[in-house]
PDB file of C-alpha atoms in Angstrom:
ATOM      1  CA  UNK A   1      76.315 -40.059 156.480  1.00  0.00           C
ATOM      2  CA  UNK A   2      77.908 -40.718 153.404  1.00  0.00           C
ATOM      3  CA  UNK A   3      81.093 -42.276 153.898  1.00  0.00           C
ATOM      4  CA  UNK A   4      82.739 -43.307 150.865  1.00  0.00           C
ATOM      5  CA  UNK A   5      81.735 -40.919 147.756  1.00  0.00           C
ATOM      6  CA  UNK A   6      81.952 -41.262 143.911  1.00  0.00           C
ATOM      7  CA  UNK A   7      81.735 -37.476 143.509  1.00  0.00           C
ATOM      8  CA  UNK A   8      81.418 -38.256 139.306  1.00  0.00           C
ATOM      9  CA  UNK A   9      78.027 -39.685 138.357  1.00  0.00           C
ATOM     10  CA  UNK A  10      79.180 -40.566 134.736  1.00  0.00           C
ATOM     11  CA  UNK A  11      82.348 -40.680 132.567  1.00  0.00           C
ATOM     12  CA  UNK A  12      82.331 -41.390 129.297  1.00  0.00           C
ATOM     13  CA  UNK A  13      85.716 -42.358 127.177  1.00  0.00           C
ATOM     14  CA  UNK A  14      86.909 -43.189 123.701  1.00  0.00           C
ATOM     15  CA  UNK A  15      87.894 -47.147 123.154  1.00  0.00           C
ATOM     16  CA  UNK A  16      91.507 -47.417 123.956  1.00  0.00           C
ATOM     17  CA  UNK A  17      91.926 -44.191 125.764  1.00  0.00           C
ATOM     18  CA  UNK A  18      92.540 -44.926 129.684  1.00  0.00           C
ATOM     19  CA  UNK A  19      89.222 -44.595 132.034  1.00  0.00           C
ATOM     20  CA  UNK A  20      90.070 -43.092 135.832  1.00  0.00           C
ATOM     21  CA  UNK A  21      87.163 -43.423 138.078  1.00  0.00           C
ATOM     22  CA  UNK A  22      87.730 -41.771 141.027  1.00  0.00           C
ATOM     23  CA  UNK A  23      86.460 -42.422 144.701  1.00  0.00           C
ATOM     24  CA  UNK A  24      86.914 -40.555 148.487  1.00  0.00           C
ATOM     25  CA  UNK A  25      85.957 -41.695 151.967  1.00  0.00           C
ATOM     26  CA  UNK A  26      85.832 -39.936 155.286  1.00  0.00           C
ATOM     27  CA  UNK A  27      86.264 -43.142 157.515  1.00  0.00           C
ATOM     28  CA  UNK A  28      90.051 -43.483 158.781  1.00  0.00           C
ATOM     29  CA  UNK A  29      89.074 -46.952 159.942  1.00  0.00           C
ATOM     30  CA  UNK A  30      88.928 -48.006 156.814  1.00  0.00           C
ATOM     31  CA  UNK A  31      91.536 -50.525 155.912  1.00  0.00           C
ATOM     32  CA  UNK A  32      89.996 -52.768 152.905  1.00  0.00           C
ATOM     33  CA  UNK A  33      88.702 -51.417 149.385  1.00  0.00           C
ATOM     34  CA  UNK A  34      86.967 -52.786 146.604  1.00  0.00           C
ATOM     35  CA  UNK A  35      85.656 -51.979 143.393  1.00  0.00           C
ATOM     36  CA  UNK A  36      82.630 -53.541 142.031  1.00  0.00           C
ATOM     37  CA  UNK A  37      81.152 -53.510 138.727  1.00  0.00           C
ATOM     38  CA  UNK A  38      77.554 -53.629 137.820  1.00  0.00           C
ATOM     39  CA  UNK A  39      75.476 -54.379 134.403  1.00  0.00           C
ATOM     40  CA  UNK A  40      71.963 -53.737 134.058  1.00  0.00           C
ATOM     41  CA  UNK A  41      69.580 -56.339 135.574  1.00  0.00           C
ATOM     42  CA  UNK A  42      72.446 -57.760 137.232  1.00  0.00           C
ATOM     43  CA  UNK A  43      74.185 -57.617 140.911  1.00  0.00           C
ATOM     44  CA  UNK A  44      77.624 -55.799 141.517  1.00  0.00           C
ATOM     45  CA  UNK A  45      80.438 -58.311 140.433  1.00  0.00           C
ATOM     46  CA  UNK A  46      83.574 -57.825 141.961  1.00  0.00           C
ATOM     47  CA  UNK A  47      86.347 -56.230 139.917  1.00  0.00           C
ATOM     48  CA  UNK A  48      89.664 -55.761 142.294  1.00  0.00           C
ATOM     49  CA  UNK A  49      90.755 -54.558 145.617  1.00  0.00           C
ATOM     50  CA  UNK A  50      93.461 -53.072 147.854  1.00  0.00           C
ATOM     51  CA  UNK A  51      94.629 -53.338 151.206  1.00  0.00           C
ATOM     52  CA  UNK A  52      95.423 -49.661 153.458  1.00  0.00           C
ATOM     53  CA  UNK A  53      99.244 -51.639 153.570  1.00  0.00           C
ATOM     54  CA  UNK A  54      99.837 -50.699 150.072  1.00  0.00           C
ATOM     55  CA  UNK A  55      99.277 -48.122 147.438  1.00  0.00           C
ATOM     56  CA  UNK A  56      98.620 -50.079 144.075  1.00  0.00           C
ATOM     57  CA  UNK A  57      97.074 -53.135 143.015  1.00  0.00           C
ATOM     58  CA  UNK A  58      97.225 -54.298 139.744  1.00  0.00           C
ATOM     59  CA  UNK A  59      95.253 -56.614 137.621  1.00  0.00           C
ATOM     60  CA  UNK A  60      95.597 -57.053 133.972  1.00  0.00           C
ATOM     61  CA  UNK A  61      94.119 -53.494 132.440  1.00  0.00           C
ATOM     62  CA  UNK A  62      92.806 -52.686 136.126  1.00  0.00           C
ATOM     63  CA  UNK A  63      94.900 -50.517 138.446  1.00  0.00           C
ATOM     64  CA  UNK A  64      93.613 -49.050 141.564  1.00  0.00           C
ATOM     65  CA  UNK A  65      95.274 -46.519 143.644  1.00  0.00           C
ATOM     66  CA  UNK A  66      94.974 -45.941 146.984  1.00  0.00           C
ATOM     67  CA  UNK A  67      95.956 -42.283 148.740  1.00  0.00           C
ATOM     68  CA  UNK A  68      95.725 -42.817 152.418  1.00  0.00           C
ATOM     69  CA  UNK A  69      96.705 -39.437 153.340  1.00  0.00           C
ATOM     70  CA  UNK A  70      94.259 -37.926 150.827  1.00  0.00           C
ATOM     71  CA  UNK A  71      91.609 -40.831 151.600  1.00  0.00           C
ATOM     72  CA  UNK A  72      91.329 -41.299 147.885  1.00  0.00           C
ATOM     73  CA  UNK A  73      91.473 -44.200 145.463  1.00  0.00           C
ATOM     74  CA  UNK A  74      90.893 -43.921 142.094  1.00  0.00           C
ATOM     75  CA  UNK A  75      90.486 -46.998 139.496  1.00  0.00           C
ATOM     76  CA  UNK A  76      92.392 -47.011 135.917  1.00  0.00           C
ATOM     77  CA  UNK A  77      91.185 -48.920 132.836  1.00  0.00           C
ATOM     78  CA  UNK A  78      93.652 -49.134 130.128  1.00  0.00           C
ATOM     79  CA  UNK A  79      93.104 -49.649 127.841  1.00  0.00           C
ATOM     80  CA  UNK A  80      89.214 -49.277 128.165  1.00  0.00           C
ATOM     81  CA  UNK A  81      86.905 -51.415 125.783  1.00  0.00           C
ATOM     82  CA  UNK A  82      83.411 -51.016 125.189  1.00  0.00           C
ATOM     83  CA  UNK A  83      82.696 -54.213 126.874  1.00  0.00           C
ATOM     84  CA  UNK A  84      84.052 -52.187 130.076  1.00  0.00           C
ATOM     85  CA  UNK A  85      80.980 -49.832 130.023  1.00  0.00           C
ATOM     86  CA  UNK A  86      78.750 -50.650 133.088  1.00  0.00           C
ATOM     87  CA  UNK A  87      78.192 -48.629 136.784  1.00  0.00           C
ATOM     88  CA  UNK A  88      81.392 -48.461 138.570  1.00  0.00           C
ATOM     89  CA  UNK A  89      81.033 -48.638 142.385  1.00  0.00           C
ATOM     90  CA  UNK A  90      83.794 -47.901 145.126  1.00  0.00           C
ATOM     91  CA  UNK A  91      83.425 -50.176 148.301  1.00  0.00           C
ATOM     92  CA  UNK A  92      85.534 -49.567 152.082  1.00  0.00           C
ATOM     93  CA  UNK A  93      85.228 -51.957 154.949  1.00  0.00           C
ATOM     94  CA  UNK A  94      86.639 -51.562 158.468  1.00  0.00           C
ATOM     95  CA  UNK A  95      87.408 -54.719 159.956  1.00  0.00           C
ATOM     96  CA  UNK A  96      84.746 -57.635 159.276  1.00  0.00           C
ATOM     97  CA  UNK A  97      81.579 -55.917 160.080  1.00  0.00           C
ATOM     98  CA  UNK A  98      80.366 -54.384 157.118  1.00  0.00           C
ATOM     99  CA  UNK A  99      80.805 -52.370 153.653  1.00  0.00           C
ATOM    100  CA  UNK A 100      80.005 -48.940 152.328  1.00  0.00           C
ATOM    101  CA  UNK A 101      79.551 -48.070 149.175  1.00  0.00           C
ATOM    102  CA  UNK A 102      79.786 -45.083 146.941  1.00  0.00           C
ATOM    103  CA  UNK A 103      77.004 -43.803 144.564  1.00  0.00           C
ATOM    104  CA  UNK A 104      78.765 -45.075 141.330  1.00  0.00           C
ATOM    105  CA  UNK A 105      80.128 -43.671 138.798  1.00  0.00           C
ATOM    106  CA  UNK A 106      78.229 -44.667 135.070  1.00  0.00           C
ATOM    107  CA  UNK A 107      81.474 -45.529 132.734  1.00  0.00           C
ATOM    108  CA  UNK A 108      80.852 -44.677 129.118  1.00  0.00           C
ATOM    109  CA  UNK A 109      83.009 -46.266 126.467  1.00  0.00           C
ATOM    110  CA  UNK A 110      82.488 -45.390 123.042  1.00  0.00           C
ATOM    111  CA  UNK A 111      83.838 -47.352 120.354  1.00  0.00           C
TER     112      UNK A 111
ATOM    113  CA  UNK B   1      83.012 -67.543 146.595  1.00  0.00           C
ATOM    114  CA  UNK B   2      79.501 -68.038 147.414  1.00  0.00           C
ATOM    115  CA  UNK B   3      76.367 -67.546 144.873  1.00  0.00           C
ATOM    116  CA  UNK B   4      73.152 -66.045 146.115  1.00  0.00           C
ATOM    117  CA  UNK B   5      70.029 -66.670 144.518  1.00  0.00           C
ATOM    118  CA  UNK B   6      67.954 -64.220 144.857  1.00  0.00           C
ATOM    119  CA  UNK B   7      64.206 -63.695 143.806  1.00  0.00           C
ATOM    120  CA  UNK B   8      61.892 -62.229 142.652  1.00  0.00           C
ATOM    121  CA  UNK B   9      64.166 -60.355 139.945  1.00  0.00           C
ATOM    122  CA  UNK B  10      61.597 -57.794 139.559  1.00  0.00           C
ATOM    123  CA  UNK B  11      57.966 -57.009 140.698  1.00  0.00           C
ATOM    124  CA  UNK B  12      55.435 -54.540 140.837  1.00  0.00           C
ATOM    125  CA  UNK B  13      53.422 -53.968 143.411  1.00  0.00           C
ATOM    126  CA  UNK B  14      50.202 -51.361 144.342  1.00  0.00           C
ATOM    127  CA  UNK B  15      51.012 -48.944 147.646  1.00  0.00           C
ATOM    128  CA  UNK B  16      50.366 -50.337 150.748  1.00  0.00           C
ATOM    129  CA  UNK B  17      51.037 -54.043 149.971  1.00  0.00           C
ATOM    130  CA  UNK B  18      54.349 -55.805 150.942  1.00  0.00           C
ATOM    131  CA  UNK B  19      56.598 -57.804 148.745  1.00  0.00           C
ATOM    132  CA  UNK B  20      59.051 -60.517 150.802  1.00  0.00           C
ATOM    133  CA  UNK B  21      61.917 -60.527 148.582  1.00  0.00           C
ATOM    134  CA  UNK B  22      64.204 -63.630 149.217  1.00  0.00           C
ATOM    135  CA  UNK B  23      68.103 -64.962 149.206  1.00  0.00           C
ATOM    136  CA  UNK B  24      69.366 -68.318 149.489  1.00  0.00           C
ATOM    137  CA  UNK B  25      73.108 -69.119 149.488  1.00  0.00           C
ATOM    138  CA  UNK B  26      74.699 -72.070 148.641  1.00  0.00           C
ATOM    139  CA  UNK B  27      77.295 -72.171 151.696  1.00  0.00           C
ATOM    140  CA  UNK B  28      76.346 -71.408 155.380  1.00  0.00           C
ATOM    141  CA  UNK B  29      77.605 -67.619 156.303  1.00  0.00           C
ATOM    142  CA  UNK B  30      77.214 -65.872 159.473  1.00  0.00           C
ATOM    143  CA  UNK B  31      76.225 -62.592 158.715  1.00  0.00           C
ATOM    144  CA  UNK B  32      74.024 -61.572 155.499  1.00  0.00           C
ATOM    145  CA  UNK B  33      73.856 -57.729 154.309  1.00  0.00           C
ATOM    146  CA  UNK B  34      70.266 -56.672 152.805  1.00  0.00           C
ATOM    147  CA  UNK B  35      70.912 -53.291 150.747  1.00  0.00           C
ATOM    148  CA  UNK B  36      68.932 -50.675 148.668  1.00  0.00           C
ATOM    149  CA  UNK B  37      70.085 -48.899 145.318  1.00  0.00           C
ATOM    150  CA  UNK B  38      67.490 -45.932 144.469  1.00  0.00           C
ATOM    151  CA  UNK B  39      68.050 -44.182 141.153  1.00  0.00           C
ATOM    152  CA  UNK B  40      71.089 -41.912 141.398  1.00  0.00           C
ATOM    153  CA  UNK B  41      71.936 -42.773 144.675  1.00  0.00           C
ATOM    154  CA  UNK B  42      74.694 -45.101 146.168  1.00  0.00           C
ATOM    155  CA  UNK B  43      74.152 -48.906 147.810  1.00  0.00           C
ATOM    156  CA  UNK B  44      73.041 -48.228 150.733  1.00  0.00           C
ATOM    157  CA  UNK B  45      73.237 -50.799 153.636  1.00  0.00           C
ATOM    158  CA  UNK B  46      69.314 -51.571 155.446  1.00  0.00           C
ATOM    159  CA  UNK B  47      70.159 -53.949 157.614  1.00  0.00           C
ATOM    160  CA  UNK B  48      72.636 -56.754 158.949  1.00  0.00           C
ATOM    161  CA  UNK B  49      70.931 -60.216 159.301  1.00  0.00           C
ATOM    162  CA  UNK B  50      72.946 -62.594 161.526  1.00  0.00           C
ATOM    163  CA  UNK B  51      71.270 -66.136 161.919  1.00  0.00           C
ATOM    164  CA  UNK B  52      69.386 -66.901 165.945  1.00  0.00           C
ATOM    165  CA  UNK B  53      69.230 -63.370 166.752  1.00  0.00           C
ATOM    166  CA  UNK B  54      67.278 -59.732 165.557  1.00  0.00           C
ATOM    167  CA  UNK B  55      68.748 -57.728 162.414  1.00  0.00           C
ATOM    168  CA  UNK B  56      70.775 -54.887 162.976  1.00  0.00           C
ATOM    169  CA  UNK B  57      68.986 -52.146 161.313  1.00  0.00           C
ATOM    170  CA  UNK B  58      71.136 -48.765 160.275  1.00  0.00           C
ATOM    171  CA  UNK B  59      69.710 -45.184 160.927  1.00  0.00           C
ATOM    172  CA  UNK B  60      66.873 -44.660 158.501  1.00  0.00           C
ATOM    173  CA  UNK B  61      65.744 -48.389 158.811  1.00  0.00           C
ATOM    174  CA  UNK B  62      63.353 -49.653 160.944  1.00  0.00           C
ATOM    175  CA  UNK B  63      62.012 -53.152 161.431  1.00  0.00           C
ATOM    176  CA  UNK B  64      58.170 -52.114 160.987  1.00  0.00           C
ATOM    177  CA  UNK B  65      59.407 -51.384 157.814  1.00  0.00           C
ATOM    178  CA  UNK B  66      61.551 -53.730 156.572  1.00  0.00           C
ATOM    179  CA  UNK B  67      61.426 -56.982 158.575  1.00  0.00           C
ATOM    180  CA  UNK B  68      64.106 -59.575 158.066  1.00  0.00           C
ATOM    181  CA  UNK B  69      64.067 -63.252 158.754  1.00  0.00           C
ATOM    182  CA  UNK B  70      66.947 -65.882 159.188  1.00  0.00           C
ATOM    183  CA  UNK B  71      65.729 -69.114 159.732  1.00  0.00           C
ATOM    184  CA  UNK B  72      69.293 -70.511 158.742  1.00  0.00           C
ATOM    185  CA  UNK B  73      72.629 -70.499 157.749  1.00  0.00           C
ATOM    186  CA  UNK B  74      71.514 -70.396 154.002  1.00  0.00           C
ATOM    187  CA  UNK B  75      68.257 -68.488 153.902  1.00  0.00           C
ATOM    188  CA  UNK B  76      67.340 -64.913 154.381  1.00  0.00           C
ATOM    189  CA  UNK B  77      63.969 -62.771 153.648  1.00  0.00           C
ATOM    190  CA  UNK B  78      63.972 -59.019 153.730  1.00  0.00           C
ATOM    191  CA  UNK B  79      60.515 -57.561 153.311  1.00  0.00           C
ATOM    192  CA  UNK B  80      59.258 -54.176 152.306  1.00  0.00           C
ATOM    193  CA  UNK B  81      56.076 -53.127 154.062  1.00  0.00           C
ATOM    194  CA  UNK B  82      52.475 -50.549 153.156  1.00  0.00           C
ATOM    195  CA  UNK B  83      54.919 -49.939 150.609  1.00  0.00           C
ATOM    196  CA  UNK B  84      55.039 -46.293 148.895  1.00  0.00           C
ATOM    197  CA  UNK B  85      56.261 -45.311 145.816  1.00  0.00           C
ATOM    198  CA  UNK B  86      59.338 -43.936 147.663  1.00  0.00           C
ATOM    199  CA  UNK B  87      60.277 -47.948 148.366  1.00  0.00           C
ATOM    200  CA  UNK B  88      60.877 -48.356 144.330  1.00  0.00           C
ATOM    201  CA  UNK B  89      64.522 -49.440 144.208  1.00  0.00           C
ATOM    202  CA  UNK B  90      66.973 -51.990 143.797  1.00  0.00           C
ATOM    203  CA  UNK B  91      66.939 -54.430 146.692  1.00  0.00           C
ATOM    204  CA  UNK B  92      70.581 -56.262 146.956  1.00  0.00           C
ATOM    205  CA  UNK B  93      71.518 -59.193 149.300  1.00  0.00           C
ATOM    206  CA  UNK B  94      75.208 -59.807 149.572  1.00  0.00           C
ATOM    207  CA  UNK B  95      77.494 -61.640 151.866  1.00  0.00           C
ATOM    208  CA  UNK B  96      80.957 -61.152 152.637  1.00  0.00           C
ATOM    209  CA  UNK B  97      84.054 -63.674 152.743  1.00  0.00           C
ATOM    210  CA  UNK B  98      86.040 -61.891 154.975  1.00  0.00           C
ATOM    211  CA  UNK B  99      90.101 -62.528 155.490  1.00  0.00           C
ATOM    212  CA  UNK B 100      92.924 -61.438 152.930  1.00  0.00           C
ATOM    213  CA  UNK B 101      91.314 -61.657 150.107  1.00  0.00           C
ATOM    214  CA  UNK B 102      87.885 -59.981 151.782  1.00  0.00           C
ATOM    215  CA  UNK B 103      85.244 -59.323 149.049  1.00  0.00           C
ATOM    216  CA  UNK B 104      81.429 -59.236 148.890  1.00  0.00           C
ATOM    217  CA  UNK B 105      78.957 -61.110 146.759  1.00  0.00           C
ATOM    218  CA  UNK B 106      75.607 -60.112 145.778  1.00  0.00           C
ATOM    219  CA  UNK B 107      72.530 -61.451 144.611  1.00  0.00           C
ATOM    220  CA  UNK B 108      70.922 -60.326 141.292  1.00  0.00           C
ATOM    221  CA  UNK B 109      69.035 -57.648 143.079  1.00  0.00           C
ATOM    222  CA  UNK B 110      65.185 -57.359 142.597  1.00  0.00           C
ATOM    223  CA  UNK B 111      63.710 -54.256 141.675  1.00  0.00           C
ATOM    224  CA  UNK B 112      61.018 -52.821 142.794  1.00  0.00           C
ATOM    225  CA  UNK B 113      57.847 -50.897 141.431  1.00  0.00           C
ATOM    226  CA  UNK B 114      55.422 -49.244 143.564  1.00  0.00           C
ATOM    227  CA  UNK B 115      52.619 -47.656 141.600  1.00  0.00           C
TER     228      UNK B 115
END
């Protein structure tokens, strides 16, 4: 059962432009989200994160989102650099037992 | 934050052998996450590894299969049995520091070949 879902395997975007990766889950009991990024060869890094109390986080050129009603959070870049290009992935937790993640979503940015 | 060394980084390995891939931490942590990546697909959680008692496996997992160890606080093995070349993936350990701030940390995965 696939409970959180990156629904776009790939994205690609010109340098400068702003990069929206997008991300749903099914789980109401979610109430903590993350987004991780990942380089070849390497293990998931975390990028930023949001609590179900609010509706934006904000982090130098990282924004994320969060629609509880939709059960949708999407990530913004902006402006995206070519250093930004690596696999996106959307994490949910409910309470402290354990994470889900979504499929990622391959970000693209072309110089 | 905690950092996980994990090894090996990569191997390849002939059907029906086992690899024992392994994690150490460097701070003690109650509960240890083992997860797979296959091509295309999403991280998907194997098991939960909490130290002095059995992993809890999720559906799809079985111990047979994939039998974890955790001797300590620390220390964690996860190991991939007769594998198949359906077992080639991306093996992840992680932990989570759970509170406000709650956010996961991974090792640097090891990925797998079965030829």
């Amino acid at each position: 059962d696939q409970q959180v879902k990156q629904n776009s395997p790939s994205l690609s975007v010109q340098e400068g432009r702003i990069s929206i990766l997008n991300c749903d889950y099914t789980n109401s009991m979610f109430d903590y989200f993350l987004w991780y990024k990942k380089y070849p060869a390497e293990g998931p890094t975390f990028l930023i994160s949001i609590s179900s109390i609010k509706d934006k986080n904000e982090d130098g050129r990282f924004t994320v989102f969060l629609n509880k009603s939709a059960k949708h959070l999407s990530l913004h870049i902006v402006p995206s650099q070519p250093g930004d290009s690596a696999v996106y992935f959307c994490a949910a937790s409910a309470g402290n037992n354990d994470m889900r993640f979504g499929a990622g979503t391959r970000l693209t940015v072309k110089p | 934050s905690a950092v996980i060394s994990q090894k090996p980084s990569r191997d390849i390995c002939q059907r029906g052998t086992s690899l024992t891939i392994q994690c150490q931490v460097d701070s003690q942590v109650t509960m240890m996450f083992w997860y797979r990546q296959q091509p295309g697909q999403s991280l998907t959680l194997i098991a939960t590894a909490n130290q002095g008692s059995e992993a809890t496996y999720e559906s799809g997992f079985v111990i047979d299969k994939f039998p974890i160890s955790r001797p300590n606080l620390t220390f964690s093995t996860l190991t991939v049995s007769n594998m198949s070349p359906e077992d080639s993936s991306i093996y992840l350990c992680s932990v989570v520091s759970w509170g406000k701030n709650t956010e996961a940390f991974f090792g640097q995965g090891t990925r797998l070949t079965v030829v």
